[in-house]
Amino acid sequence: MTAPRTTPRNSGPFFFLQHFASPSVKKDRLAIGETAKFSMRRNLESIYSHLENALVPSEPFSTSSLSESLQGPEFSFLLPSTIDDSLLSQYSSDVLFPSKLSNQLTDLTTELVETSKSMASGTTESPRILDMMELTALFGVPNISTFISAFFQTLHWHLPIVHFPTFDPGNVSNPLLLAIFLAGASYATPLDGISLSPLIFDVAEEYIFRKILNLTTTQSSKDPRYILPTVQLIQGALIMEMLQFGRDDMATRRRIRIMRHPCLVSTIRSLGIFQLKRGTAPKAHDDRTWNILVAEEVCIRIACWVFLADGFLTVCFKNHPALSIFEMDCHLPWPAELWEAEDAATFAKIAATQSNEHTIPPLKDVVTQLLEASETEPLIPWSQSLSPEDLLILIYALSSLAFQTRTGLLKFLPFDTIFRGAKNWKRIWDSVIDSLDQKQFLHLGYPKHAEELWWLLTATLDIANNPEQGFAYLNNTATDELGNLNDFIQWCHQSTT
């Protein structure tokens, strides 16, 4: 293998992959918390404003409404004459004067407890049931701001499928609210020092994927604006899938790999999201049109990031792909700066600076052109419009094709063709990354590690026709542990240093 070009962005060609596959890593294996240290700090005023509105009591305060709030058995010791202002210091305001959001959190905790009970029924083991009091404390109003903020400062950069500028905590479905809460709780310290039990994640996973299983895919309209509850359910499922993979638990990993992920892919396929294309190019728009574009973009990002998840399972665990690159007939996602634009006016200004001279074709066509273009010819005209996120998706696509060729699933696609595609990818990567400044590059989450996947891919292609090497990573057997990957990466690292 040729020695890698050194860059100040990491300490070698396998900086992240060595961390990910290392058996010594027991916490934050996906390095989400580490990356968050270098990520852009957000202006959270819009979130706080939405939260204030969502936490306004459902009914105006009055003595009669307070009396009605105190009808439960836990308040039976009170007589009507004892209800006065002194009670406000004994009970939290969200208990005495519930808001829409606090009511939603109460409903969610009840549903989770019921889910845990149903999971425990019929088992021979001692029942594992969530404690209502612990859940109520965790999903209480005091933690809302902390957890939602933590989600957008950490996991969001790695899984940018929720649109931060238009996210309204007061108008979000239970599954998505739950997933965001747990993601934030994983990277923030809950008030009162409440500990996060692994059981909470398992029950949340079951709760969300039961809804996925029961989801009807015969939508009356495919317009992203009219399938918002379905879209939010899928967003919640993707977030839970990533959270569960972040845990270093093989049984959980296997369940996600062979049950949850194929279910999610099948659902998205049935909804036609893998073929979604934008109705118009990003340009100056009013608020209404911008929101329509955002709804389309959310669905495109769902398609692209579930494809990334599929490629991740293939590259790291030799899982046979559940999704073919040749069915990915959707557009590639917007660049991060368009996706993060805080309003329609800012979006319009950024869109005006984007060149529309060379429109990027749908994802499957981009991959096809990478495979067919000669590496000695000039770069493909639209290549300079690709973002680091696009290039991460594309290197996973090439890696998935290489795996399928190696296992005999794509005999018509020779290794030489994939190698040509990999060389074209690297030329584009070098050109695109050189045009970014260092500070901007650090904000990108996983895309900044895409070059490591290129090194891994070229290593597998280099020795694909040399089976006597005997690497377990190169056989066809799926696995749920990282030992095979770790051994191969260590060999690759030694070969490049």
Short mmCIF file of C-alpha atoms in Angstrom, two decimals:
data_model
loop_
_atom_site.label_atom_id
_atom_site.label_comp_id
_atom_site.label_asym_id
_atom_site.label_seq_id
_atom_site.Cartn_x
_atom_site.Cartn_y
_atom_site.Cartn_z
CA MET A 1 0.00 0.00 0.00
CA THR A 2 1.15 3.53 -0.73
CA ALA A 3 2.00 5.69 2.28
CA PRO A 4 -0.84 8.10 3.11
CA ARG A 5 -0.65 11.83 2.72
CA THR A 6 -0.21 13.21 6.24
CA THR A 7 -2.67 15.82 7.44
CA PRO A 8 -3.08 17.73 10.70
CA ARG A 9 -6.61 16.39 11.10
CA ASN A 10 -5.61 13.11 12.73
CA SER A 11 -2.62 11.03 13.75
CA GLY A 12 -2.71 8.48 10.95
CA PRO A 13 -4.80 6.87 8.22
CA PHE A 14 -6.84 4.85 10.75
CA PHE A 15 -7.20 7.27 13.63
CA PHE A 16 -10.95 6.80 14.15
CA LEU A 17 -11.25 3.18 13.01
CA GLN A 18 -8.52 2.09 15.44
CA HIS A 19 -10.47 3.74 18.25
CA PHE A 20 -13.77 2.23 17.10
CA ALA A 21 -12.50 -1.34 16.77
CA SER A 22 -10.18 -1.35 19.79
CA PRO A 23 -11.17 -3.86 22.50
CA SER A 24 -9.89 -1.43 25.14
CA VAL A 25 -12.62 1.13 24.36
CA LYS A 26 -15.58 0.69 26.69
CA LYS A 27 -17.30 4.06 26.48
CA ASP A 28 -18.29 6.35 23.61
CA ARG A 29 -17.07 3.84 21.03
CA LEU A 30 -18.54 5.98 18.24
CA ALA A 31 -16.52 8.96 19.55
CA ILE A 32 -19.56 11.20 19.48
CA GLY A 33 -18.67 12.98 22.71
CA GLU A 34 -15.09 13.47 21.55
CA THR A 35 -16.15 15.01 18.25
CA ALA A 36 -18.63 17.25 20.05
CA LYS A 37 -15.72 19.02 21.75
CA PHE A 38 -14.70 20.45 18.38
CA SER A 39 -18.18 21.04 16.98
CA MET A 40 -19.80 24.38 16.42
CA ARG A 41 -21.61 25.86 19.41
CA ARG A 42 -25.23 26.47 18.54
CA ASN A 43 -27.51 29.42 19.10
CA LEU A 44 -30.28 27.70 21.08
CA GLU A 45 -32.61 30.71 21.41
CA SER A 46 -35.19 29.27 19.01
CA ILE A 47 -35.31 26.00 20.97
CA TYR A 48 -35.72 27.87 24.26
CA SER A 49 -38.48 30.01 22.75
CA HIS A 50 -40.37 26.93 21.54
CA LEU A 51 -39.91 25.31 24.95
CA GLU A 52 -41.35 28.32 26.76
CA ASN A 53 -44.45 28.16 24.57
CA ALA A 54 -44.79 24.39 25.01
CA LEU A 55 -44.53 24.67 28.80
CA VAL A 56 -47.31 27.23 29.21
CA PRO A 57 -50.02 25.60 31.37
CA SER A 58 -52.84 24.14 29.32
CA GLU A 59 -55.38 26.10 31.40
CA PRO A 60 -54.97 29.48 33.12
CA PHE A 61 -54.30 29.32 36.86
CA SER A 62 -57.27 29.58 39.19
CA THR A 63 -58.21 28.15 42.57
CA SER A 64 -60.75 25.88 40.90
CA SER A 65 -58.25 24.58 38.35
CA LEU A 66 -55.74 23.97 41.15
CA SER A 67 -58.37 22.05 43.09
CA GLU A 68 -59.04 19.89 40.05
CA SER A 69 -55.28 19.23 39.71
CA LEU A 70 -55.17 17.97 43.29
CA GLN A 71 -57.83 15.28 43.02
CA GLY A 72 -55.44 12.31 42.85
CA PRO A 73 -54.95 9.96 45.82
CA GLU A 74 -51.50 11.41 46.49
CA PHE A 75 -53.25 14.69 47.44
CA SER A 76 -56.07 13.13 49.51
CA PHE A 77 -54.74 14.61 52.75
CA LEU A 78 -55.58 18.12 51.54
CA LEU A 79 -58.86 19.84 52.30
CA PRO A 80 -60.11 22.56 49.97
CA SER A 81 -59.52 25.15 52.68
CA THR A 82 -55.83 24.26 52.84
CA ILE A 83 -55.22 25.04 49.18
CA ASP A 84 -53.29 28.29 49.13
CA ASP A 85 -50.11 29.79 47.70
CA SER A 86 -47.90 27.83 50.10
CA LEU A 87 -48.59 24.67 48.01
CA LEU A 88 -46.63 26.08 45.12
CA SER A 89 -43.42 25.53 47.07
CA GLN A 90 -44.25 21.87 47.77
CA TYR A 91 -44.99 20.61 44.25
CA SER A 92 -43.35 21.40 40.94
CA SER A 93 -45.30 23.68 38.67
CA ASP A 94 -45.59 21.04 35.95
CA VAL A 95 -47.41 18.75 38.42
CA LEU A 96 -49.82 21.43 39.63
CA PHE A 97 -50.31 23.17 36.27
CA PRO A 98 -49.46 20.68 33.52
CA SER A 99 -48.59 21.97 30.07
CA LYS A 100 -48.99 20.24 26.72
CA LEU A 101 -45.38 19.06 26.82
CA SER A 102 -45.42 17.91 30.45
CA ASN A 103 -48.61 15.97 29.72
CA GLN A 104 -46.89 14.40 26.72
CA LEU A 105 -43.92 13.36 28.88
CA THR A 106 -46.30 11.84 31.44
CA ASP A 107 -48.02 9.84 28.69
CA LEU A 108 -44.65 8.73 27.36
CA THR A 109 -43.44 7.43 30.73
CA THR A 110 -46.69 5.50 31.15
CA GLU A 111 -46.31 3.93 27.71
CA LEU A 112 -42.72 2.93 28.44
CA VAL A 113 -43.65 1.26 31.72
CA GLU A 114 -46.45 -0.65 29.97
CA THR A 115 -44.03 -1.69 27.22
CA SER A 116 -41.54 -2.98 29.79
CA LYS A 117 -44.32 -4.97 31.48
CA SER A 118 -45.31 -6.61 28.20
CA MET A 119 -41.66 -7.43 27.48
CA ALA A 120 -41.34 -9.08 30.88
CA SER A 121 -44.54 -11.14 30.67
CA GLY A 122 -44.08 -14.80 29.83
CA THR A 123 -40.34 -14.82 30.56
CA THR A 124 -38.78 -17.30 32.97
CA GLU A 125 -36.28 -14.72 34.19
CA SER A 126 -37.03 -12.25 36.94
CA PRO A 127 -39.12 -9.43 35.41
CA ARG A 128 -37.29 -6.30 34.33
CA ILE A 129 -39.85 -3.54 34.59
CA LEU A 130 -39.13 0.16 34.47
CA ASP A 131 -39.79 2.13 37.63
CA MET A 132 -42.37 4.86 37.10
CA MET A 133 -40.83 7.20 39.70
CA GLU A 134 -37.36 6.96 38.14
CA LEU A 135 -38.76 7.54 34.66
CA THR A 136 -40.82 10.49 35.84
CA ALA A 137 -37.69 12.09 37.30
CA LEU A 138 -35.65 11.43 34.15
CA PHE A 139 -38.33 12.64 31.73
CA GLY A 140 -39.30 15.59 33.87
CA VAL A 141 -39.57 19.16 32.66
CA PRO A 142 -36.28 20.26 34.35
CA ASN A 143 -34.29 17.96 32.01
CA ILE A 144 -35.99 18.99 28.74
CA SER A 145 -33.74 21.90 27.88
CA THR A 146 -30.55 20.06 28.89
CA PHE A 147 -31.27 16.90 26.91
CA ILE A 148 -32.53 18.55 23.73
CA SER A 149 -29.58 20.95 23.71
CA ALA A 150 -27.14 18.06 24.27
CA PHE A 151 -28.65 16.13 21.36
CA PHE A 152 -28.14 18.95 18.88
CA GLN A 153 -24.62 19.63 20.16
CA THR A 154 -23.49 15.98 19.89
CA LEU A 155 -25.29 13.18 18.04
CA HIS A 156 -26.87 15.54 15.53
CA TRP A 157 -23.51 16.20 13.86
CA HIS A 158 -23.16 12.47 13.14
CA LEU A 159 -26.80 11.84 12.24
CA PRO A 160 -28.17 15.14 10.86
CA ILE A 161 -31.70 13.99 10.05
CA VAL A 162 -33.63 16.35 12.35
CA HIS A 163 -33.87 19.93 11.08
CA PHE A 164 -32.64 22.06 13.97
CA PRO A 165 -33.85 25.50 12.73
CA THR A 166 -37.50 24.37 12.53
CA PHE A 167 -37.48 21.84 15.38
CA ASP A 168 -40.30 22.58 17.84
CA PRO A 169 -40.23 20.50 21.08
CA GLY A 170 -43.90 21.33 21.60
CA ASN A 171 -44.95 19.74 18.31
CA VAL A 172 -43.05 16.48 18.03
CA SER A 173 -44.25 12.88 18.18
CA ASN A 174 -43.59 10.68 21.22
CA PRO A 175 -41.10 8.36 19.41
CA LEU A 176 -38.91 11.22 18.18
CA LEU A 177 -39.12 13.07 21.49
CA LEU A 178 -38.10 9.87 23.30
CA ALA A 179 -35.14 9.20 20.99
CA ILE A 180 -33.87 12.78 21.28
CA PHE A 181 -34.30 12.69 25.06
CA LEU A 182 -32.26 9.50 25.41
CA ALA A 183 -29.58 10.74 23.01
CA GLY A 184 -29.24 13.94 25.02
CA ALA A 185 -29.25 12.04 28.30
CA SER A 186 -26.39 9.87 27.00
CA TYR A 187 -24.14 12.90 26.59
CA ALA A 188 -25.36 15.16 29.40
CA THR A 189 -25.72 14.77 33.14
CA PRO A 190 -29.39 14.59 34.19
CA LEU A 191 -30.46 16.80 37.08
CA ASP A 192 -30.54 15.06 40.48
CA GLY A 193 -27.82 12.67 39.30
CA ILE A 194 -30.26 10.12 37.86
CA SER A 195 -28.46 7.15 36.31
CA LEU A 196 -29.40 5.76 32.90
CA SER A 197 -30.23 2.08 33.03
CA PRO A 198 -29.54 0.01 29.87
CA LEU A 199 -33.10 -1.27 30.30
CA ILE A 200 -34.45 2.17 29.40
CA PHE A 201 -32.73 1.98 26.00
CA ASP A 202 -33.96 -1.56 25.34
CA VAL A 203 -37.55 -0.64 26.21
CA ALA A 204 -37.37 2.53 24.13
CA GLU A 205 -36.07 0.49 21.19
CA GLU A 206 -38.95 -1.99 21.58
CA TYR A 207 -41.48 0.83 21.94
CA ILE A 208 -40.36 2.57 18.75
CA PHE A 209 -39.93 -0.51 16.59
CA ARG A 210 -43.33 -1.89 17.58
CA LYS A 211 -44.74 1.26 16.04
CA ILE A 212 -42.57 0.73 12.95
CA LEU A 213 -43.95 -2.81 12.60
CA ASN A 214 -47.52 -1.53 12.90
CA LEU A 215 -46.95 1.34 10.50
CA THR A 216 -49.11 1.36 7.41
CA THR A 217 -47.15 2.03 4.24
CA THR A 218 -50.24 2.69 2.14
CA GLN A 219 -50.11 6.45 2.61
CA SER A 220 -52.75 8.40 0.75
CA SER A 221 -50.09 10.94 -0.15
CA LYS A 222 -46.34 10.60 -0.66
CA ASP A 223 -45.87 14.35 -0.10
CA PRO A 224 -43.38 14.70 2.80
CA ARG A 225 -45.52 17.48 4.31
CA TYR A 226 -48.43 15.10 4.86
CA ILE A 227 -46.59 12.13 6.33
CA LEU A 228 -44.93 14.02 9.18
CA PRO A 229 -45.86 11.53 11.97
CA THR A 230 -44.43 8.69 9.87
CA VAL A 231 -41.27 10.65 9.12
CA GLN A 232 -40.79 11.48 12.81
CA LEU A 233 -41.25 7.82 13.74
CA ILE A 234 -38.53 6.82 11.26
CA GLN A 235 -36.25 9.59 12.57
CA GLY A 236 -36.74 8.24 16.10
CA ALA A 237 -35.96 4.69 14.93
CA LEU A 238 -32.73 5.78 13.22
CA ILE A 239 -31.58 7.65 16.32
CA MET A 240 -32.34 4.63 18.54
CA GLU A 241 -30.49 2.34 16.13
CA MET A 242 -27.38 4.50 16.42
CA LEU A 243 -27.68 4.85 20.20
CA GLN A 244 -27.94 1.09 20.62
CA PHE A 245 -24.89 0.51 18.45
CA GLY A 246 -22.99 2.93 20.66
CA ARG A 247 -23.44 0.48 23.54
CA ASP A 248 -20.76 -2.18 23.72
CA ASP A 249 -23.23 -5.05 23.91
CA MET A 250 -23.12 -7.89 21.37
CA ALA A 251 -26.68 -9.10 21.97
CA THR A 252 -28.02 -5.59 21.35
CA ARG A 253 -25.82 -5.20 18.28
CA ARG A 254 -27.07 -8.50 16.85
CA ARG A 255 -30.71 -7.58 17.43
CA ILE A 256 -30.23 -4.28 15.62
CA ARG A 257 -28.34 -5.95 12.77
CA ILE A 258 -30.68 -8.85 12.00
CA MET A 259 -34.06 -7.50 13.17
CA ARG A 260 -34.38 -3.76 13.55
CA HIS A 261 -32.33 -2.47 10.64
CA PRO A 262 -33.92 -4.72 7.95
CA CYS A 263 -37.35 -3.75 9.29
CA LEU A 264 -36.51 -0.06 8.99
CA VAL A 265 -35.10 -0.45 5.46
CA SER A 266 -38.20 -2.35 4.34
CA THR A 267 -40.49 0.34 5.76
CA ILE A 268 -38.64 3.20 4.08
CA ARG A 269 -38.56 1.25 0.81
CA SER A 270 -42.34 0.75 0.95
CA LEU A 271 -42.84 4.48 1.38
CA GLY A 272 -40.88 5.21 -1.80
CA ILE A 273 -38.41 7.46 0.01
CA PHE A 274 -35.39 5.87 -1.71
CA GLN A 275 -36.64 7.32 -5.00
CA LEU A 276 -37.48 10.80 -3.72
CA LYS A 277 -36.22 13.75 -5.75
CA ARG A 278 -36.53 17.46 -5.05
CA GLY A 279 -39.24 19.38 -6.79
CA THR A 280 -36.96 22.39 -7.28
CA ALA A 281 -33.34 23.35 -6.79
CA PRO A 282 -32.39 25.26 -3.60
CA LYS A 283 -32.70 28.99 -4.27
CA ALA A 284 -34.34 32.10 -2.83
CA HIS A 285 -37.73 31.15 -1.36
CA ASP A 286 -40.33 32.51 1.04
CA ASP A 287 -41.03 30.79 4.37
CA ARG A 288 -43.75 28.53 2.98
CA THR A 289 -41.66 27.22 0.08
CA TRP A 290 -38.60 26.85 2.32
CA ASN A 291 -40.60 24.63 4.68
CA ILE A 292 -41.69 22.46 1.74
CA LEU A 293 -38.06 22.12 0.66
CA VAL A 294 -37.05 21.24 4.22
CA ALA A 295 -39.72 18.51 4.36
CA GLU A 296 -38.31 17.01 1.14
CA GLU A 297 -34.76 17.28 2.43
CA VAL A 298 -35.62 15.50 5.68
CA CYS A 299 -36.85 12.49 3.67
CA ILE A 300 -33.78 12.55 1.39
CA ARG A 301 -31.56 12.58 4.47
CA ILE A 302 -33.48 9.68 5.99
CA ALA A 303 -32.83 7.69 2.79
CA CYS A 304 -29.12 8.61 2.71
CA TRP A 305 -28.42 8.03 6.40
CA VAL A 306 -30.19 4.68 6.52
CA PHE A 307 -27.99 3.76 3.54
CA LEU A 308 -24.98 4.90 5.58
CA ALA A 309 -26.17 2.71 8.47
CA ASP A 310 -26.46 -0.21 6.07
CA GLY A 311 -22.93 0.40 4.78
CA PHE A 312 -21.64 0.70 8.35
CA LEU A 313 -23.02 -2.76 9.15
CA THR A 314 -21.40 -4.17 6.01
CA VAL A 315 -17.98 -2.58 6.51
CA CYS A 316 -17.68 -3.23 10.24
CA PHE A 317 -19.61 -6.48 10.73
CA LYS A 318 -19.65 -8.05 7.24
CA ASN A 319 -23.43 -7.88 7.22
CA HIS A 320 -24.88 -8.57 3.79
CA PRO A 321 -26.43 -5.29 2.56
CA ALA A 322 -30.16 -4.87 3.06
CA LEU A 323 -30.14 -1.99 0.60
CA SER A 324 -28.65 -1.84 -2.89
CA ILE A 325 -26.95 1.28 -4.17
CA PHE A 326 -28.79 0.74 -7.45
CA GLU A 327 -32.17 1.39 -5.79
CA MET A 328 -30.90 4.67 -4.29
CA ASP A 329 -32.54 6.85 -6.92
CA CYS A 330 -32.88 9.84 -4.57
CA HIS A 331 -30.89 13.04 -4.67
CA LEU A 332 -27.86 13.55 -2.45
CA PRO A 333 -28.41 15.75 0.63
CA TRP A 334 -27.89 19.48 0.82
CA PRO A 335 -24.51 20.77 2.00
CA ALA A 336 -24.39 21.31 5.77
CA GLU A 337 -24.48 25.10 5.45
CA LEU A 338 -27.85 24.97 3.63
CA TRP A 339 -29.25 22.39 6.04
CA GLU A 340 -28.26 24.47 9.06
CA ALA A 341 -29.53 27.81 7.66
CA GLU A 342 -31.55 29.34 10.50
CA ASP A 343 -34.36 30.81 8.41
CA ALA A 344 -35.64 31.27 4.87
CA ALA A 345 -33.74 34.54 4.37
CA THR A 346 -30.40 33.01 5.43
CA PHE A 347 -31.15 29.96 3.30
CA ALA A 348 -31.76 32.20 0.28
CA LYS A 349 -28.44 34.03 0.77
CA ILE A 350 -26.46 30.78 1.01
CA ALA A 351 -28.34 29.20 -1.90
CA ALA A 352 -27.47 32.22 -4.06
CA THR A 353 -23.77 31.45 -3.61
CA GLN A 354 -24.21 27.80 -4.66
CA SER A 355 -23.36 27.01 -8.25
CA ASN A 356 -26.18 25.33 -10.18
CA GLU A 357 -24.08 25.04 -13.31
CA HIS A 358 -23.60 21.31 -12.84
CA THR A 359 -26.53 19.56 -11.17
CA ILE A 360 -25.54 16.47 -9.20
CA PRO A 361 -27.46 13.43 -10.48
CA PRO A 362 -29.27 10.92 -8.20
CA LEU A 363 -27.08 8.83 -5.92
CA LYS A 364 -27.06 5.62 -7.99
CA ASP A 365 -26.03 7.59 -11.10
CA VAL A 366 -23.20 9.31 -9.21
CA VAL A 367 -21.80 5.92 -8.19
CA THR A 368 -22.18 4.57 -11.74
CA GLN A 369 -20.22 7.50 -13.15
CA LEU A 370 -17.49 7.07 -10.53
CA LEU A 371 -17.11 3.44 -11.62
CA GLU A 372 -17.06 4.25 -15.34
CA ALA A 373 -14.94 7.43 -15.49
CA SER A 374 -11.26 7.03 -16.32
CA GLU A 375 -8.94 8.17 -13.52
CA THR A 376 -6.71 9.87 -16.11
CA GLU A 377 -9.49 12.14 -17.38
CA PRO A 378 -10.44 15.48 -15.82
CA LEU A 379 -12.71 15.32 -12.78
CA ILE A 380 -16.40 14.80 -13.45
CA PRO A 381 -17.96 18.29 -13.88
CA TRP A 382 -20.32 18.03 -10.90
CA SER A 383 -17.63 16.65 -8.57
CA GLN A 384 -16.71 20.04 -7.08
CA SER A 385 -20.30 20.41 -5.91
CA LEU A 386 -20.02 17.35 -3.69
CA SER A 387 -19.84 17.90 0.06
CA PRO A 388 -17.88 15.82 2.61
CA GLU A 389 -21.21 14.25 3.62
CA ASP A 390 -21.78 13.20 0.00
CA LEU A 391 -18.31 11.68 -0.17
CA LEU A 392 -18.92 9.70 3.03
CA ILE A 393 -22.06 8.23 1.45
CA LEU A 394 -20.18 7.44 -1.76
CA ILE A 395 -17.26 5.66 -0.08
CA TYR A 396 -19.73 3.48 1.82
CA ALA A 397 -21.43 2.73 -1.50
CA LEU A 398 -18.13 1.62 -3.07
CA SER A 399 -17.27 -0.42 0.03
CA SER A 400 -20.64 -2.17 -0.11
CA LEU A 401 -20.10 -3.02 -3.78
CA ALA A 402 -16.64 -4.39 -2.99
CA PHE A 403 -18.11 -6.63 -0.29
CA GLN A 404 -20.80 -7.94 -2.63
CA THR A 405 -18.23 -8.64 -5.34
CA ARG A 406 -15.95 -10.39 -2.86
CA THR A 407 -18.82 -12.62 -1.68
CA GLY A 408 -19.93 -13.47 -5.22
CA LEU A 409 -23.15 -11.44 -5.18
CA LEU A 410 -22.01 -9.11 -7.99
CA LYS A 411 -19.89 -11.27 -10.25
CA PHE A 412 -20.49 -8.92 -13.18
CA LEU A 413 -18.63 -6.12 -11.34
CA PRO A 414 -14.87 -6.81 -11.31
CA PHE A 415 -12.52 -5.51 -8.62
CA ASP A 416 -10.69 -3.41 -11.20
CA THR A 417 -13.86 -1.40 -11.81
CA ILE A 418 -14.36 -0.77 -8.09
CA PHE A 419 -10.68 0.18 -7.81
CA ARG A 420 -11.20 2.74 -10.57
CA GLY A 421 -14.19 4.14 -8.71
CA ALA A 422 -12.11 4.34 -5.53
CA LYS A 423 -9.34 6.24 -7.32
CA ASN A 424 -11.88 8.69 -8.73
CA TRP A 425 -13.35 9.13 -5.26
CA LYS A 426 -9.92 9.94 -3.82
CA ARG A 427 -9.24 12.55 -6.49
CA ILE A 428 -12.52 14.27 -5.68
CA TRP A 429 -11.93 13.98 -1.92
CA ASP A 430 -8.53 15.65 -2.14
CA SER A 431 -9.95 18.46 -4.25
CA VAL A 432 -13.01 19.07 -2.06
CA ILE A 433 -11.22 18.83 1.30
CA ASP A 434 -8.41 21.13 0.21
CA SER A 435 -11.04 23.79 -0.46
CA LEU A 436 -12.33 23.64 3.14
CA ASP A 437 -10.67 25.46 5.99
CA GLN A 438 -9.58 23.46 9.05
CA LYS A 439 -12.13 25.02 11.40
CA GLN A 440 -15.04 24.20 9.11
CA PHE A 441 -13.84 20.62 8.65
CA LEU A 442 -13.93 19.89 12.38
CA HIS A 443 -17.68 20.52 12.48
CA LEU A 444 -18.56 17.63 10.22
CA GLY A 445 -18.81 14.64 12.53
CA TYR A 446 -18.19 11.36 10.73
CA PRO A 447 -17.57 12.79 7.22
CA LYS A 448 -14.09 13.90 8.27
CA HIS A 449 -13.19 10.21 8.73
CA ALA A 450 -14.29 9.22 5.21
CA GLU A 451 -10.69 8.99 3.98
CA GLU A 452 -10.08 6.20 6.51
CA LEU A 453 -12.79 4.17 4.81
CA TRP A 454 -11.03 4.76 1.50
CA TRP A 455 -7.80 3.37 2.96
CA LEU A 456 -9.69 0.37 4.31
CA LEU A 457 -11.39 -0.22 0.95
CA THR A 458 -8.17 -0.03 -1.05
CA ALA A 459 -6.52 -2.43 1.40
CA THR A 460 -9.26 -5.01 0.85
CA LEU A 461 -9.03 -4.54 -2.91
CA ASP A 462 -5.22 -4.87 -2.84
CA ILE A 463 -5.37 -8.34 -1.30
CA ALA A 464 -8.73 -9.52 -2.66
CA ASN A 465 -6.97 -11.81 -5.12
CA ASN A 466 -4.52 -13.06 -2.50
CA PRO A 467 -6.67 -15.29 -0.24
CA GLU A 468 -3.66 -16.98 1.33
CA GLN A 469 -3.33 -13.93 3.58
CA GLY A 470 -6.04 -15.60 5.66
CA PHE A 471 -7.68 -12.53 7.22
CA ALA A 472 -10.93 -13.45 8.96
CA TYR A 473 -12.21 -9.95 8.13
CA LEU A 474 -12.24 -10.89 4.42
CA ASN A 475 -14.43 -13.99 4.75
CA ASN A 476 -18.17 -13.93 4.13
CA THR A 477 -19.40 -14.64 7.65
CA ALA A 478 -21.28 -11.86 9.42
CA THR A 479 -20.25 -11.16 12.99
CA ASP A 480 -21.31 -9.04 15.95
CA GLU A 481 -17.87 -8.48 17.44
CA LEU A 482 -15.08 -6.21 16.30
CA GLY A 483 -12.09 -8.53 16.61
CA ASN A 484 -11.85 -9.32 12.87
CA LEU A 485 -12.02 -5.65 11.96
CA ASN A 486 -9.51 -4.70 14.64
CA ASP A 487 -6.98 -7.33 13.47
CA PHE A 488 -7.26 -6.18 9.87
CA ILE A 489 -6.99 -2.49 10.73
CA GLN A 490 -3.90 -3.14 12.84
CA TRP A 491 -2.31 -4.94 9.88
CA CYS A 492 -3.28 -2.10 7.54
CA HIS A 493 -1.89 0.49 9.96
CA GLN A 494 1.45 -1.33 10.20
CA SER A 495 1.59 -1.58 6.42
CA THR A 496 1.22 2.18 6.00
CA THR A 497 3.73 3.29 8.63
#
